[in-house]
Amino acid sequence: MELRLYDTLSREKRTFVPLDAKDVRMYVCGPTVYDFAHIGNARPVIVFDVLFRLLRHLYGEAHVKYVRNITDVDDKINDRAARDFPGLPLNEAIRKVTEQTGKQFHADVDALGALRPSVEPRATEHIGEMREIIEKLVAGGFAYVAEDHVLFSPQAMNAADSGLPRYGALSNRSLDEMIAGARVDVAPYKKDNTDFVLWKPSKPGEPSWPSPAGIRAEGRPGWHVECSAMAWKHLGEHFDIHGGGVDLVFPHHENEVAQTCCAFHRERMANYWMHNGFLQVESEKMSKSIGNFVTIHELLADWPGEVLRLNMLKTHYRSPIDWTMKSLEESAKTLDDWYRVTADVAPGQPAASVVEPLLDDLNTSLAIAALHGLRNASDAGGLAASLRLLGFLSESAAQWESRKQRASGVDASEIDRLIAARAAARVRKDFKESDRIRDELVAKGVVLKDGKDTDGKPVTTWELA
RNA sequence: GGCCACGUGGCGGAGUGGUUACGCGCCGGUCUGCAAAACCGUUUACUCGGGUUCGAGUCCCGACGUGGCCUCCA
């Protein structure tokens, strides 16, 4: 069985053939670290983590390299730093913001069960590579200097007749359309309104580095060239998979392709371009003004990370998701059941019924249906191994259960005392008293479960509603 | 205005021409002092209008609806 992936560029599912099966290479655009990551940011993290795990399963852990960058130079970071640390010099404030936010991001994605990528490059550590790419683009006639900016010219790219991709091929639009649809003010230093910034001058006090292309004033990079530089440094001029959210297709990824292909005279940057769909919250677009803007951090206060993970994977990665409380409750219930039935089970091999849907462009919905199938067939070993492949079952069943008790703050010994009192009442057939105790516990959110142990003796356990 | 994606049963959500998706819920049963939990079983669908075909949720055209992108938002 072979892996098939949907490629945004060719707009079809294609069999995945790595450039080098001993060194499978994937790049995913990571966060700009200026604020808490929201639940929409969690989607690419989880989706491409599943792909990373699947690739490791197929090609071996040592043969897959996953790069996810951290953008730590950006206007939004500068604004946030000035707002939060008005007393500090800007550069120091920026460092505080990026450190704090980066740390929080790692705590969030760890809780979601996402493996750390092989490399997490920071933009500010790759300024040299960015300058190098910019120099090549200027030398090749694809970029020009104007008023201390360096601008990339898609027109020049499409005028070149050598083996380059056409600008606009990834996002499926022509330069003419872009010119016609342009609705922003064109900066006076641009030759064409489709030109985009590779390098720009820094204002006094802002982060700055020596500029390329003979510009005397110091400056800083444009966003797009950061990813071209980091991907090049860690994965080479041409690699296998490039991922991110659909919103990045244009202009970010289109521009990455342009920069990398023109700098290195290549026809392709990545062989497969993968994009995850967007997310709505309770059927509404997530926005701060509606008040439904929800961070990963906030959700983790109420739900285990694996519940968020399962809830995300119930929907195919390219479809839109409506993120709702009801759906989260369902996901939590499912995981409770899976933890229960896989408790103390030695994991076997991941089931083919789970792996095969994943090979078909990460059909996680169908894979989850297969998990239910394993559960109903009482194949606990296969279920446990398959869940692990998908990044679940990171803790023991006991830890999973105790986490819920801790969160609710109930006193386990008090509950045990009440259960014993109820058992005594039932023995003397004082059902009025036994029901009273049961209701008392329900009021505390504790649900009793009467069963029998292996000897047929009645035994009562409990769980939180 | 331009480009693109999507529209499945009470809810979530798979399925690219012909057989039960699956899960949650509902309902019924077993168990129970009664419940709950657990286990067993059952139920309902393909936005609308045309077309292609022996046959369409699945292909084509149109309408309506929802969402995304159109210069730094995952």
mmCIF file of C-alpha atoms in Angstrom, chain A residues 169-432:
data_model
loop_
_atom_site.group_PDB
_atom_site.id
_atom_site.type_symbol
_atom_site.label_atom_id
_atom_site.label_comp_id
_atom_site.label_asym_id
_atom_site.label_seq_id
_atom_site.Cartn_x
_atom_site.Cartn_y
_atom_site.Cartn_z
ATOM 1 C CA ALA A 169 0.879 28.561 -10.442
ATOM 2 C CA LEU A 170 0.507 27.450 -6.815
ATOM 3 C CA SER A 171 -2.402 29.734 -5.964
ATOM 4 C CA ASN A 172 -3.926 29.314 -9.415
ATOM 5 C CA ARG A 173 -4.103 32.918 -10.464
ATOM 6 C CA SER A 174 -2.484 34.982 -13.158
ATOM 7 C CA LEU A 175 -0.500 38.147 -12.716
ATOM 8 C CA ASP A 176 -3.172 39.991 -14.697
ATOM 9 C CA GLU A 177 -5.802 38.931 -12.172
ATOM 10 C CA MET A 178 -3.614 40.056 -9.310
ATOM 11 C CA ILE A 179 -3.124 43.461 -10.861
ATOM 12 C CA ALA A 180 -6.844 43.777 -11.567
ATOM 13 C CA GLY A 181 -7.815 42.601 -8.076
ATOM 14 C CA ALA A 182 -5.244 44.681 -6.223
ATOM 15 C CA ARG A 183 -6.970 46.954 -3.774
ATOM 16 C CA VAL A 184 -4.096 48.182 -1.646
ATOM 17 C CA ASP A 185 -2.221 51.395 -2.008
ATOM 18 C CA VAL A 186 0.888 50.774 -4.017
ATOM 19 C CA ALA A 187 4.039 51.900 -2.263
ATOM 20 C CA PRO A 188 5.703 54.554 -4.388
ATOM 21 C CA TYR A 189 9.031 52.686 -4.567
ATOM 22 C CA LYS A 190 7.464 49.615 -6.203
ATOM 23 C CA LYS A 191 7.827 49.287 -9.965
ATOM 24 C CA ASP A 192 4.708 47.119 -10.146
ATOM 25 C CA ASN A 193 2.002 46.625 -7.584
ATOM 26 C CA THR A 194 2.622 42.870 -7.606
ATOM 27 C CA ASP A 195 6.195 43.345 -6.356
ATOM 28 C CA PHE A 196 6.753 42.195 -2.785
ATOM 29 C CA VAL A 197 9.302 43.061 -0.134
ATOM 30 C CA LEU A 198 12.393 40.932 0.475
ATOM 31 C CA TRP A 199 14.136 43.456 2.726
ATOM 32 C CA LYS A 200 13.103 46.731 4.252
ATOM 33 C CA PRO A 201 14.789 49.425 6.325
ATOM 34 C CA SER A 202 14.337 49.339 10.101
ATOM 35 C CA LYS A 203 13.099 52.304 12.040
ATOM 36 C CA PRO A 204 15.382 53.597 14.807
ATOM 37 C CA GLY A 205 15.315 51.225 17.782
ATOM 38 C CA GLU A 206 13.858 48.324 15.811
ATOM 39 C CA PRO A 207 15.787 45.090 15.263
ATOM 40 C CA SER A 208 18.175 45.580 12.375
ATOM 41 C CA TRP A 209 20.938 43.808 10.527
ATOM 42 C CA PRO A 210 23.438 44.833 7.859
ATOM 43 C CA SER A 211 21.564 45.024 4.572
ATOM 44 C CA PRO A 212 22.263 43.090 1.369
ATOM 45 C CA ALA A 213 22.634 44.437 -2.169
ATOM 46 C CA GLY A 214 24.834 47.378 -1.223
ATOM 47 C CA ILE A 215 22.217 49.153 0.897
ATOM 48 C CA ARG A 216 23.981 51.279 3.511
ATOM 49 C CA ALA A 217 21.179 51.579 6.060
ATOM 50 C CA GLU A 218 20.519 48.577 8.253
ATOM 51 C CA GLY A 219 17.271 46.726 7.776
ATOM 52 C CA ARG A 220 15.248 43.571 8.368
ATOM 53 C CA PRO A 221 13.828 40.807 6.221
ATOM 54 C CA GLY A 222 10.360 40.457 4.735
ATOM 55 C CA TRP A 223 8.305 37.547 6.013
ATOM 56 C CA HIS A 224 8.349 35.341 2.926
ATOM 57 C CA VAL A 225 12.109 35.215 2.531
ATOM 58 C CA GLU A 226 12.470 33.914 6.086
ATOM 59 C CA CYS A 227 10.868 30.606 5.207
ATOM 60 C CA SER A 228 12.801 30.267 1.955
ATOM 61 C CA ALA A 229 16.032 30.740 3.914
ATOM 62 C CA MET A 230 15.202 28.351 6.743
ATOM 63 C CA ALA A 231 13.913 25.638 4.429
ATOM 64 C CA TRP A 232 17.024 25.958 2.281
ATOM 65 C CA LYS A 233 19.387 25.812 5.253
ATOM 66 C CA HIS A 234 17.835 22.733 6.813
ATOM 67 C CA LEU A 235 16.249 20.849 3.914
ATOM 68 C CA GLY A 236 18.094 22.017 0.812
ATOM 69 C CA GLU A 237 16.991 23.722 -2.396
ATOM 70 C CA HIS A 238 14.445 21.029 -3.193
ATOM 71 C CA PHE A 239 12.570 18.886 -0.682
ATOM 72 C CA ASP A 240 9.506 16.675 -0.363
ATOM 73 C CA ILE A 241 6.624 18.307 1.491
ATOM 74 C CA HIS A 242 5.736 21.880 2.395
ATOM 75 C CA GLY A 243 2.711 22.469 4.608
ATOM 76 C CA GLY A 244 0.674 25.176 6.277
ATOM 77 C CA GLY A 245 -2.832 26.637 6.503
ATOM 78 C CA VAL A 246 -4.797 27.379 3.314
ATOM 79 C CA ASP A 247 -4.558 31.067 4.025
ATOM 80 C CA LEU A 248 -0.830 30.866 3.395
ATOM 81 C CA VAL A 249 -1.144 29.659 -0.194
ATOM 82 C CA PHE A 250 -1.210 33.246 -1.358
ATOM 83 C CA PRO A 251 0.891 35.207 -0.990
ATOM 84 C CA HIS A 252 3.219 33.478 1.441
ATOM 85 C CA HIS A 253 3.824 30.150 -0.263
ATOM 86 C CA GLU A 254 3.551 31.556 -3.762
ATOM 87 C CA ASN A 255 6.325 33.963 -2.838
ATOM 88 C CA GLU A 256 8.442 31.308 -1.186
ATOM 89 C CA VAL A 257 8.351 29.293 -4.379
ATOM 90 C CA ALA A 258 9.290 32.351 -6.400
ATOM 91 C CA GLN A 259 12.225 33.249 -4.160
ATOM 92 C CA THR A 260 13.648 29.763 -3.843
ATOM 93 C CA CYS A 261 13.193 28.722 -7.460
ATOM 94 C CA CYS A 262 14.592 31.968 -8.858
ATOM 95 C CA ALA A 263 17.531 32.047 -6.431
ATOM 96 C CA PHE A 264 18.592 28.496 -7.200
ATOM 97 C CA HIS A 265 17.269 28.202 -10.779
ATOM 98 C CA ARG A 266 14.997 25.317 -9.981
ATOM 99 C CA GLU A 267 11.665 24.230 -11.353
ATOM 100 C CA ARG A 268 10.334 23.187 -7.949
ATOM 101 C CA MET A 269 10.804 23.995 -4.294
ATOM 102 C CA ALA A 270 8.723 21.226 -2.705
ATOM 103 C CA ASN A 271 7.222 18.243 -4.498
ATOM 104 C CA TYR A 272 3.998 18.248 -2.470
ATOM 105 C CA TRP A 273 2.212 21.325 -1.115
ATOM 106 C CA MET A 274 -0.267 20.511 1.622
ATOM 107 C CA HIS A 275 -2.745 22.920 3.176
ATOM 108 C CA ASN A 276 -5.104 22.410 6.088
ATOM 109 C CA GLY A 277 -8.576 23.958 6.100
ATOM 110 C CA PHE A 278 -9.911 26.659 8.360
ATOM 111 C CA LEU A 279 -11.776 26.442 11.619
ATOM 112 C CA GLN A 280 -14.892 28.141 12.894
ATOM 113 C CA VAL A 281 -16.009 28.324 16.512
ATOM 114 C CA GLU A 282 -19.671 27.505 17.267
ATOM 115 C CA SER A 283 -20.526 28.143 13.592
ATOM 116 C CA GLU A 284 -18.981 31.577 13.600
ATOM 117 C CA LYS A 285 -15.763 32.938 12.270
ATOM 118 C CA MET A 286 -13.315 33.199 15.143
ATOM 119 C CA SER A 287 -12.604 36.789 15.995
ATOM 120 C CA LYS A 288 -11.831 38.899 18.991
ATOM 121 C CA SER A 289 -14.789 41.203 18.366
ATOM 122 C CA ILE A 290 -17.355 38.360 18.472
ATOM 123 C CA GLY A 291 -15.701 37.150 21.655
ATOM 124 C CA ASN A 292 -15.250 33.571 20.492
ATOM 125 C CA PHE A 293 -11.502 33.847 20.106
ATOM 126 C CA VAL A 294 -10.260 30.812 21.969
ATOM 127 C CA THR A 295 -6.636 30.016 22.772
ATOM 128 C CA ILE A 296 -5.108 26.559 23.144
ATOM 129 C CA HIS A 297 -4.029 27.581 26.617
ATOM 130 C CA GLU A 298 -7.624 28.311 27.711
ATOM 131 C CA LEU A 299 -8.959 25.065 26.273
ATOM 132 C CA LEU A 300 -6.253 23.062 28.027
ATOM 133 C CA ALA A 301 -7.565 24.363 31.348
ATOM 134 C CA ASP A 302 -10.838 22.507 30.715
ATOM 135 C CA TRP A 303 -9.837 19.571 28.520
ATOM 136 C CA PRO A 304 -6.937 17.141 28.242
ATOM 137 C CA GLY A 305 -4.821 17.863 25.174
ATOM 138 C CA GLU A 306 -5.750 14.509 23.645
ATOM 139 C CA VAL A 307 -9.415 15.528 23.626
ATOM 140 C CA LEU A 308 -8.517 18.578 21.544
ATOM 141 C CA ARG A 309 -6.377 16.364 19.330
ATOM 142 C CA LEU A 310 -9.134 13.812 18.718
ATOM 143 C CA ASN A 311 -11.669 16.543 18.130
ATOM 144 C CA MET A 312 -9.388 18.027 15.483
ATOM 145 C CA LEU A 313 -8.749 14.714 13.729
ATOM 146 C CA LYS A 314 -12.415 13.724 13.504
ATOM 147 C CA THR A 315 -12.624 15.974 10.451
ATOM 148 C CA HIS A 316 -10.474 15.493 7.346
ATOM 149 C CA TYR A 317 -7.661 18.045 7.381
ATOM 150 C CA ARG A 318 -8.722 19.845 4.184
ATOM 151 C CA SER A 319 -12.351 20.333 5.252
ATOM 152 C CA PRO A 320 -13.537 23.209 7.371
ATOM 153 C CA ILE A 321 -14.101 22.398 11.055
ATOM 154 C CA ASP A 322 -16.824 23.813 13.238
ATOM 155 C CA TRP A 323 -15.267 23.761 16.713
ATOM 156 C CA THR A 324 -18.040 23.251 19.288
ATOM 157 C CA MET A 325 -18.419 22.388 22.949
ATOM 158 C CA LYS A 326 -20.778 19.547 22.083
ATOM 159 C CA SER A 327 -18.201 17.952 19.829
ATOM 160 C CA LEU A 328 -15.520 18.281 22.518
ATOM 161 C CA GLU A 329 -17.755 16.507 25.022
ATOM 162 C CA GLU A 330 -18.232 13.677 22.554
ATOM 163 C CA SER A 331 -14.492 13.421 21.971
ATOM 164 C CA ALA A 332 -13.854 13.327 25.711
ATOM 165 C CA LYS A 333 -16.361 10.515 26.127
ATOM 166 C CA THR A 334 -14.722 8.522 23.349
ATOM 167 C CA LEU A 335 -11.275 8.871 24.873
ATOM 168 C CA ASP A 336 -12.583 7.882 28.310
ATOM 169 C CA ASP A 337 -13.833 4.672 26.749
ATOM 170 C CA TRP A 338 -10.613 3.994 24.841
ATOM 171 C CA TYR A 339 -8.492 4.578 27.929
ATOM 172 C CA ARG A 340 -10.726 2.238 29.864
ATOM 173 C CA VAL A 341 -10.640 -0.651 27.399
ATOM 174 C CA THR A 342 -6.907 -0.355 26.711
ATOM 175 C CA ALA A 343 -5.921 -0.171 30.396
ATOM 176 C CA ASP A 344 -3.180 -2.673 31.228
ATOM 177 C CA VAL A 345 -3.082 -3.982 27.662
ATOM 178 C CA ALA A 346 0.197 -4.692 25.898
ATOM 179 C CA PRO A 347 0.048 -2.821 22.581
ATOM 180 C CA GLY A 348 0.376 -4.978 19.483
ATOM 181 C CA GLN A 349 0.916 -3.658 15.985
ATOM 182 C CA PRO A 350 -1.021 -0.725 14.522
ATOM 183 C CA ALA A 351 -3.968 -2.189 12.616
ATOM 184 C CA ALA A 352 -3.946 -2.134 8.815
ATOM 185 C CA SER A 353 -7.531 -0.885 8.971
ATOM 186 C CA VAL A 354 -6.228 2.266 10.658
ATOM 187 C CA VAL A 355 -3.027 2.747 8.664
ATOM 188 C CA GLU A 356 -4.650 2.334 5.249
ATOM 189 C CA PRO A 357 -7.022 5.306 5.519
ATOM 190 C CA LEU A 358 -4.097 7.417 6.697
ATOM 191 C CA LEU A 359 -2.197 6.454 3.567
ATOM 192 C CA ASP A 360 -5.074 7.892 1.541
ATOM 193 C CA ASP A 361 -4.273 11.572 2.081
ATOM 194 C CA LEU A 362 -4.552 11.359 5.865
ATOM 195 C CA ASN A 363 -8.163 10.241 6.062
ATOM 196 C CA THR A 364 -8.254 10.503 9.839
ATOM 197 C CA SER A 365 -12.064 10.305 9.970
ATOM 198 C CA LEU A 366 -12.000 6.873 8.418
ATOM 199 C CA ALA A 367 -9.059 5.884 10.614
ATOM 200 C CA ILE A 368 -11.067 6.862 13.682
ATOM 201 C CA ALA A 369 -14.003 4.801 12.429
ATOM 202 C CA ALA A 370 -11.551 1.885 12.196
ATOM 203 C CA LEU A 371 -10.532 2.529 15.814
ATOM 204 C CA HIS A 372 -14.171 2.114 16.817
ATOM 205 C CA GLY A 373 -14.158 -1.102 14.816
ATOM 206 C CA LEU A 374 -11.163 -2.442 16.773
ATOM 207 C CA ARG A 375 -12.814 -1.430 19.995
ATOM 208 C CA ASN A 376 -16.043 -3.210 19.102
ATOM 209 C CA ALA A 377 -14.088 -6.293 18.028
ATOM 210 C CA SER A 378 -12.383 -6.234 21.450
ATOM 211 C CA ASP A 379 -8.938 -5.986 19.831
ATOM 212 C CA ALA A 380 -7.511 -3.943 22.691
ATOM 213 C CA GLY A 381 -3.892 -4.548 21.683
ATOM 214 C CA GLY A 382 -4.479 -3.366 18.127
ATOM 215 C CA LEU A 383 -6.497 -0.435 19.391
ATOM 216 C CA ALA A 384 -3.746 0.625 21.797
ATOM 217 C CA ALA A 385 -1.009 0.417 19.150
ATOM 218 C CA SER A 386 -3.134 2.239 16.574
ATOM 219 C CA LEU A 387 -3.964 4.983 19.063
ATOM 220 C CA ARG A 388 -0.268 5.407 19.844
ATOM 221 C CA LEU A 389 0.523 5.736 16.137
ATOM 222 C CA LEU A 390 -1.939 8.626 16.026
ATOM 223 C CA GLY A 391 -0.396 10.265 19.071
ATOM 224 C CA PHE A 392 -2.893 9.152 21.712
ATOM 225 C CA LEU A 393 -2.527 7.115 24.911
ATOM 226 C CA SER A 394 0.412 9.203 26.074
ATOM 227 C CA GLU A 395 -0.494 8.467 29.685
ATOM 228 C CA SER A 396 -1.742 5.479 31.649
ATOM 229 C CA ALA A 397 -5.425 4.804 32.236
ATOM 230 C CA ALA A 398 -4.887 5.576 35.928
ATOM 231 C CA GLN A 399 -3.272 8.927 35.130
ATOM 232 C CA TRP A 400 -6.104 9.722 32.755
ATOM 233 C CA GLU A 401 -8.700 9.023 35.445
ATOM 234 C CA SER A 402 -6.847 10.808 38.244
ATOM 235 C CA ARG A 403 -6.456 13.884 36.067
ATOM 236 C CA LYS A 404 -10.222 14.242 36.005
ATOM 237 C CA GLN A 405 -10.468 13.819 39.764
ATOM 238 C CA ARG A 406 -7.779 16.412 40.330
ATOM 239 C CA ALA A 407 -9.522 18.855 38.025
ATOM 240 C CA SER A 408 -12.793 18.519 39.925
ATOM 241 C CA GLY A 409 -11.231 18.825 43.366
ATOM 242 C CA VAL A 410 -13.339 16.037 44.925
ATOM 243 C CA ASP A 411 -12.131 14.195 48.002
ATOM 244 C CA ALA A 412 -11.740 10.518 47.090
ATOM 245 C CA SER A 413 -11.656 9.248 50.687
ATOM 246 C CA GLU A 414 -14.900 11.062 51.508
ATOM 247 C CA ILE A 415 -16.520 9.414 48.501
ATOM 248 C CA ASP A 416 -15.265 6.000 49.541
ATOM 249 C CA ARG A 417 -16.772 6.554 53.012
ATOM 250 C CA LEU A 418 -20.166 7.446 51.490
ATOM 251 C CA ILE A 419 -20.044 4.432 49.184
ATOM 252 C CA ALA A 420 -19.445 2.167 52.163
ATOM 253 C CA ALA A 421 -22.363 3.749 54.053
ATOM 254 C CA ARG A 422 -24.590 3.241 51.021
ATOM 255 C CA ALA A 423 -23.530 -0.384 50.675
ATOM 256 C CA ALA A 424 -24.459 -0.971 54.323
ATOM 257 C CA ALA A 425 -27.857 0.670 53.786
ATOM 258 C CA ARG A 426 -28.516 -1.516 50.761
ATOM 259 C CA VAL A 427 -27.652 -4.668 52.700
ATOM 260 C CA ARG A 428 -30.321 -3.781 55.265
ATOM 261 C CA LYS A 429 -32.645 -2.807 52.375
ATOM 262 C CA ASP A 430 -32.838 0.821 53.496
ATOM 263 C CA PHE A 431 -33.194 2.036 49.926
ATOM 264 C CA LYS A 432 -34.385 5.457 51.015
#
